[in-house]
Coordinates of C-alpha atoms in Angstrom, one line a residue:
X103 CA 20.1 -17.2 19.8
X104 CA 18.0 -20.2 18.9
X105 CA 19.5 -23.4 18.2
X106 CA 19.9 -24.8 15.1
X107 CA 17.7 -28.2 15.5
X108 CA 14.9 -25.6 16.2
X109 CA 15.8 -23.0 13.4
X110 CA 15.6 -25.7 10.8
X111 CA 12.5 -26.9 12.5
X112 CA 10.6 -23.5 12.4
X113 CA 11.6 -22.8 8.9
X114 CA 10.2 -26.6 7.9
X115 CA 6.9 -25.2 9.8
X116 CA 6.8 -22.4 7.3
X117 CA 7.6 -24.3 4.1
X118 CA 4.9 -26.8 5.1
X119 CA 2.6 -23.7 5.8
X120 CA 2.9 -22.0 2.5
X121 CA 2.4 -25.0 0.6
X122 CA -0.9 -26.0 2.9
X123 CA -1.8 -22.8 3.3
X124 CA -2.6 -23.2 7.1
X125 CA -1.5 -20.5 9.6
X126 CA 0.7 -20.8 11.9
X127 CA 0.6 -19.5 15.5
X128 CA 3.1 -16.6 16.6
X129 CA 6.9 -18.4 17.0
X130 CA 7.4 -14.9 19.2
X131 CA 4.8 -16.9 21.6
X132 CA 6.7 -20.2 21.8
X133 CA 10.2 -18.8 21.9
X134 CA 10.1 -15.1 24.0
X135 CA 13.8 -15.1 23.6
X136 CA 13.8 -15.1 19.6
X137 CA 15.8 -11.9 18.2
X138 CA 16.0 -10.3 14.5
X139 CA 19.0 -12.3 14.0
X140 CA 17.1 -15.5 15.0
X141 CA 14.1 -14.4 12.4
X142 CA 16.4 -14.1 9.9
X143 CA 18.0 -17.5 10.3
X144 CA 15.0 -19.3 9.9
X145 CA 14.3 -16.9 6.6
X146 CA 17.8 -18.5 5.2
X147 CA 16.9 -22.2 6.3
X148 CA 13.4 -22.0 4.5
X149 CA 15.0 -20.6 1.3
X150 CA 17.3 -23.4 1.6
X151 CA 14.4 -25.8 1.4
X152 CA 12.7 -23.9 -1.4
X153 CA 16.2 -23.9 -3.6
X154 CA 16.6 -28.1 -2.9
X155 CA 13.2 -28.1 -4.4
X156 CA 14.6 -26.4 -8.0
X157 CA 13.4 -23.4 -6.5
X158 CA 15.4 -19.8 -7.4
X159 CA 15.8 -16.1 -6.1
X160 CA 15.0 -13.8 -8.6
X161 CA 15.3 -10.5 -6.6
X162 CA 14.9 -9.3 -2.7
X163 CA 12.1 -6.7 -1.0
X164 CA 12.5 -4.7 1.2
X165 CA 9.7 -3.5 4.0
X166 CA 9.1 -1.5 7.1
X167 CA 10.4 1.1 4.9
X168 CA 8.4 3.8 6.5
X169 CA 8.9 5.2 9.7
X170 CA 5.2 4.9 11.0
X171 CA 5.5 1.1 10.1
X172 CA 9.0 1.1 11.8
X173 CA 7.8 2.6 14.8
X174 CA 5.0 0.0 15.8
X175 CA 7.1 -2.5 14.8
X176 CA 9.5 -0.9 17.7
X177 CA 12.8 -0.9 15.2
X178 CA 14.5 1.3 13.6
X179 CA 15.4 0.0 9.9
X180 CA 13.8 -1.8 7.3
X181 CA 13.4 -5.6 6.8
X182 CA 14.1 -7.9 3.6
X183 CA 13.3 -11.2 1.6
X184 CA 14.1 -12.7 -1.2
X185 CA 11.8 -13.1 -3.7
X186 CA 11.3 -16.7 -5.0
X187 CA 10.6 -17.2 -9.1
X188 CA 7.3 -18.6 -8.5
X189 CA 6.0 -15.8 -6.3
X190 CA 6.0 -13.5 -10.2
X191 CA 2.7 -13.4 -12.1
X192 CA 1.7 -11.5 -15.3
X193 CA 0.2 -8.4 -15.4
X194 CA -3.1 -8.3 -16.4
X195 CA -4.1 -12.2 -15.3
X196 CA -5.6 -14.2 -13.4
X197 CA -4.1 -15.0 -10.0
X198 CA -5.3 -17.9 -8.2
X199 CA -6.6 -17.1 -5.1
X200 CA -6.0 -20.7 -3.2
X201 CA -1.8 -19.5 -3.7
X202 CA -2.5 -17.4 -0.6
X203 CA -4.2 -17.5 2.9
X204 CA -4.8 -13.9 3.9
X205 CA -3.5 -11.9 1.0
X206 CA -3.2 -8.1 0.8
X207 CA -1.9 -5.6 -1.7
X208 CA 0.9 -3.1 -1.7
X209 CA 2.1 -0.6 -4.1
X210 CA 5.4 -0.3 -4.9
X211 CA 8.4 0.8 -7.8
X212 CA 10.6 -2.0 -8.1
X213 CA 14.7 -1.5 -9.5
X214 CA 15.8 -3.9 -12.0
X215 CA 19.9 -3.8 -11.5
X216 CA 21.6 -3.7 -14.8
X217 CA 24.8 -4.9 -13.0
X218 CA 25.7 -6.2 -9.6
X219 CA 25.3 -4.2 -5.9
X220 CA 27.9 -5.5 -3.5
X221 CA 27.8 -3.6 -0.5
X222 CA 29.4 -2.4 2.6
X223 CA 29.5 0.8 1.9
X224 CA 27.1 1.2 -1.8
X225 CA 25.5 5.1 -1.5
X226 CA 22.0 5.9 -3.2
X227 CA 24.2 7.1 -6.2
X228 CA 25.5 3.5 -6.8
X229 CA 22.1 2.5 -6.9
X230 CA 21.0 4.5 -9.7
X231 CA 23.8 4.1 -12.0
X232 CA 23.8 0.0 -11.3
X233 CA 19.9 0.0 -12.2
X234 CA 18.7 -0.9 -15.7
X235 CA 15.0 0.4 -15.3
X236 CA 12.8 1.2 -12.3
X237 CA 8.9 0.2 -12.8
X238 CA 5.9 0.0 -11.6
X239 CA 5.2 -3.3 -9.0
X240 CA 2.2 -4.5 -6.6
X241 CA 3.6 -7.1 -4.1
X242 CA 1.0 -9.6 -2.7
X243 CA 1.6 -10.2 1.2
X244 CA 0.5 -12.8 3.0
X245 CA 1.2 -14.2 6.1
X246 CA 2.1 -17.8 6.9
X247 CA 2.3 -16.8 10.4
X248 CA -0.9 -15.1 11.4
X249 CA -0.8 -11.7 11.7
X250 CA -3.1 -11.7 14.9
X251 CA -2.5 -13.9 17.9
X252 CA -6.1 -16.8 17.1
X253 CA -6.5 -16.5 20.9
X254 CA -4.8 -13.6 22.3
X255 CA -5.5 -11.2 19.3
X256 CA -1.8 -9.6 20.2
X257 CA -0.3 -8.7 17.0
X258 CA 3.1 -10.8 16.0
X259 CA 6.1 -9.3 16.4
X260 CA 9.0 -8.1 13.8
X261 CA 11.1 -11.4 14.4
X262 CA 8.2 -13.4 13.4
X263 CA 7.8 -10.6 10.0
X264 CA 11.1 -11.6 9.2
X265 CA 11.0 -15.4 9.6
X266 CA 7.7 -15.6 7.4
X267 CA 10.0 -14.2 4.5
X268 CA 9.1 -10.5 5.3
X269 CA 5.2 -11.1 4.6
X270 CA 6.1 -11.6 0.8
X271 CA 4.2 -13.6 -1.6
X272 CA 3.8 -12.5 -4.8
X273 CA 4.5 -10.0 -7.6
X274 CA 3.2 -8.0 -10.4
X275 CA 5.5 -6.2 -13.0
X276 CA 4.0 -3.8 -15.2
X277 CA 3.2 -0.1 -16.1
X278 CA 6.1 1.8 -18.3
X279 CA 9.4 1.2 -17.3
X280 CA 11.9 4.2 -17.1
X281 CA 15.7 5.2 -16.5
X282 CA 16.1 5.6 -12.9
X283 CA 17.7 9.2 -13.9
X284 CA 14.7 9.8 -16.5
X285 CA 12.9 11.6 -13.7
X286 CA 12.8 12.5 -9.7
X287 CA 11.7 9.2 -8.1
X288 CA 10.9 10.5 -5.1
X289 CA 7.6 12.3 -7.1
X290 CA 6.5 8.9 -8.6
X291 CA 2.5 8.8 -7.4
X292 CA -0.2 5.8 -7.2
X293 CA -3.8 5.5 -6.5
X294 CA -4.9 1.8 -6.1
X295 CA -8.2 0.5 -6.9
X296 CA -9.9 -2.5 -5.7
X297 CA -13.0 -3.2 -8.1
X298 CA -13.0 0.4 -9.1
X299 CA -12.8 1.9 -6.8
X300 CA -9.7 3.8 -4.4
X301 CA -8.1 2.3 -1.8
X302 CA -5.2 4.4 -1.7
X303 CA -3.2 6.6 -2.9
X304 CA 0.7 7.6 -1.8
X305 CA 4.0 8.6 -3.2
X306 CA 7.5 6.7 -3.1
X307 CA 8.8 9.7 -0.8
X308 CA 7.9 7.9 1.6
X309 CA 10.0 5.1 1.1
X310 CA 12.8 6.3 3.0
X311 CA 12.6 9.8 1.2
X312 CA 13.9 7.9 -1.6
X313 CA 13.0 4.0 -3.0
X314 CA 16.6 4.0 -3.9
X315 CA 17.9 4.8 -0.5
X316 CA 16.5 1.0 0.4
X317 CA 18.1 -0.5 -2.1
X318 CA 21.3 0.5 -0.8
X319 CA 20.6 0.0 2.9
X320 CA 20.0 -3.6 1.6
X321 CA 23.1 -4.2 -0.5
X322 CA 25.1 -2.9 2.9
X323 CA 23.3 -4.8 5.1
X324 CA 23.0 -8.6 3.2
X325 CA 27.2 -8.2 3.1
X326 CA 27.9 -9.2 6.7
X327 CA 26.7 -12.8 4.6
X328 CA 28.9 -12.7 1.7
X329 CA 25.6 -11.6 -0.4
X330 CA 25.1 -9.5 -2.8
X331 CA 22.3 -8.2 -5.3
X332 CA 22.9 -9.5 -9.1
X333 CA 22.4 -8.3 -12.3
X334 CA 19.2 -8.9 -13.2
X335 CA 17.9 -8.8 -9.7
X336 CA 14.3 -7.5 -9.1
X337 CA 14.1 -5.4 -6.2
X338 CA 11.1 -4.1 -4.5
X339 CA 11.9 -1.0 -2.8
X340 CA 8.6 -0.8 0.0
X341 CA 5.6 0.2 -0.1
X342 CA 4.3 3.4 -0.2
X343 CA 0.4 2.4 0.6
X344 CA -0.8 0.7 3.2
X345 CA -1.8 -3.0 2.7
X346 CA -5.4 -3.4 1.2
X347 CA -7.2 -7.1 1.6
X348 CA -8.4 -9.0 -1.4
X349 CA -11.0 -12.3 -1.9
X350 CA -11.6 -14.1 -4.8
X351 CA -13.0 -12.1 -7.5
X352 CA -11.5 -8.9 -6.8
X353 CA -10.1 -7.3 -9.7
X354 CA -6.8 -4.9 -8.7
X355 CA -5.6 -1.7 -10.1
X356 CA -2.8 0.3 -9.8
X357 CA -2.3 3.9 -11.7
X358 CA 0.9 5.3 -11.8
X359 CA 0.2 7.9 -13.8
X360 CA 2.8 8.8 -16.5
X361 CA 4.4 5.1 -15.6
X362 CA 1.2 3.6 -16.5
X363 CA -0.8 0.5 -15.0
X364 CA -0.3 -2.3 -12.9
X365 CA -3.2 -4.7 -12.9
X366 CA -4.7 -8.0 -12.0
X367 CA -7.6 -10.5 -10.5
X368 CA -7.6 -12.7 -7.8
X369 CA -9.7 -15.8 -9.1

């Protein structure tokens, strides 16, 4: 376990880097003995920083939700952030580009909970009836620690992920939103286009077999801190795309069918 004069230190380091926009260099590299529990230490610490500046949490993701993802990232259960209030844009605008450093794009459904989640021991089921509406979301990742070793080219590792408040960076409400019980969510399709064109296409299946399942694994596993998810909370259940990469100018749109459109520019 790192120490806490070097926690708060890496999570200044990140705080610093987000508002710069400057990359940092794997912390995996300077401390081989970091663990999960050490990544997610430094998460807390930089949230702290973020609330003393007036800063407030608005909802959580979740990633690694996939087991392919899970796999090269050599664990075995999905990672999770919270999501700050300015990380949400409108749908339809213009996002400034200069926000980010690398940024990529992710489809998603996200759960709006109508009334608190405290876990251990919250089921799938407690997760549908606590949810107001479920809609359509892209998340914009980005990574304040670089993805790819400068130098060594090795890619970073999950502790680092997790430290760099799971990838996350921004969000995109939009599209129709529905009664989680108003149809299977399992079935709920997307195609992204970047520019018109497709970049993807997937189905929340593949979250888990089901984007509720996630929510629940997060509600169980933030309780070990006295946490829980709110009312109100938006919560990004994962991906079910792989990340596409965006430049100034790109417009972005998602189609989730009969749950309608998700779009945006970066500018």
């Amino acid at each position: 376990m790192l120490d806490t004069a070097t926690i708060s230190a890496l999570a200044r380091q990140l705080y610093d880097a987000r508002k710069a926009r400057t990359p940092l260099r794997h912390f995996s590299r300077q401390h081989p003995q970091m663990s999960i529990d050490d990544g997610y230490a430094i998460q807390r610490a930089w949230v702290a920083l973020e609330l003393a500046d007036g800063r407030c949490i608005q909802g959580r993701k979740i990633g690694l939700t996939s087991r392919a993802m899970q796999l090269s990232s050599q664990i075995d259960e999905p990672d999770y952030a919270p999501l700050m209030d300015d990380m949400f844009f409108a749908q339809g605008g213009d996002i400034p580009i200069e926000r980010f450093i690398a940024p990529r794009v992710e489809v998603e459904l996200a759960f709006v909970l109508g009334r608190p989640l405290q876990g251990p021991g919250t089921t799938l089921f407690d997760v549908l009836a606590a949810t107001d509406y479920v809609c359509p979301a892209l998340e914009i990742i980005d990574a304040r620690i670089e993805q790819f070793d400068r130098e060594t080219k090795a890619p970073r590792k999950v502790f680092d992920t997790i430290s760099d408040f799971a990838a996350n960076a921004g969000i995109v409400l939009g599209g129709r939103p529905v009664k989680p019980d108003a149809l299977d969510l399992r079935w709920v399709g997307a195609m992204l286009f970047k520019n018109g064109v497709i970049e993807e296409t997937g189905l929340a299946a593949g979250v888990l077999n089901h984007p509720a399942t996630g929510v629940a694994w997060l509600a169980n596993k933030i309780a070990r801190h006295d946490e829980r998810l709110n009312a109100g909370d938006v919560v990004l259940a994962g991906s079910f795309t792989r990340p596409t990469p965006a430049v100034a100018g790109d417009c972005i749109h998602a189609d989730y069918g009969p749950l309608g459109t998700v779009s945006f520019r970066f500018a």
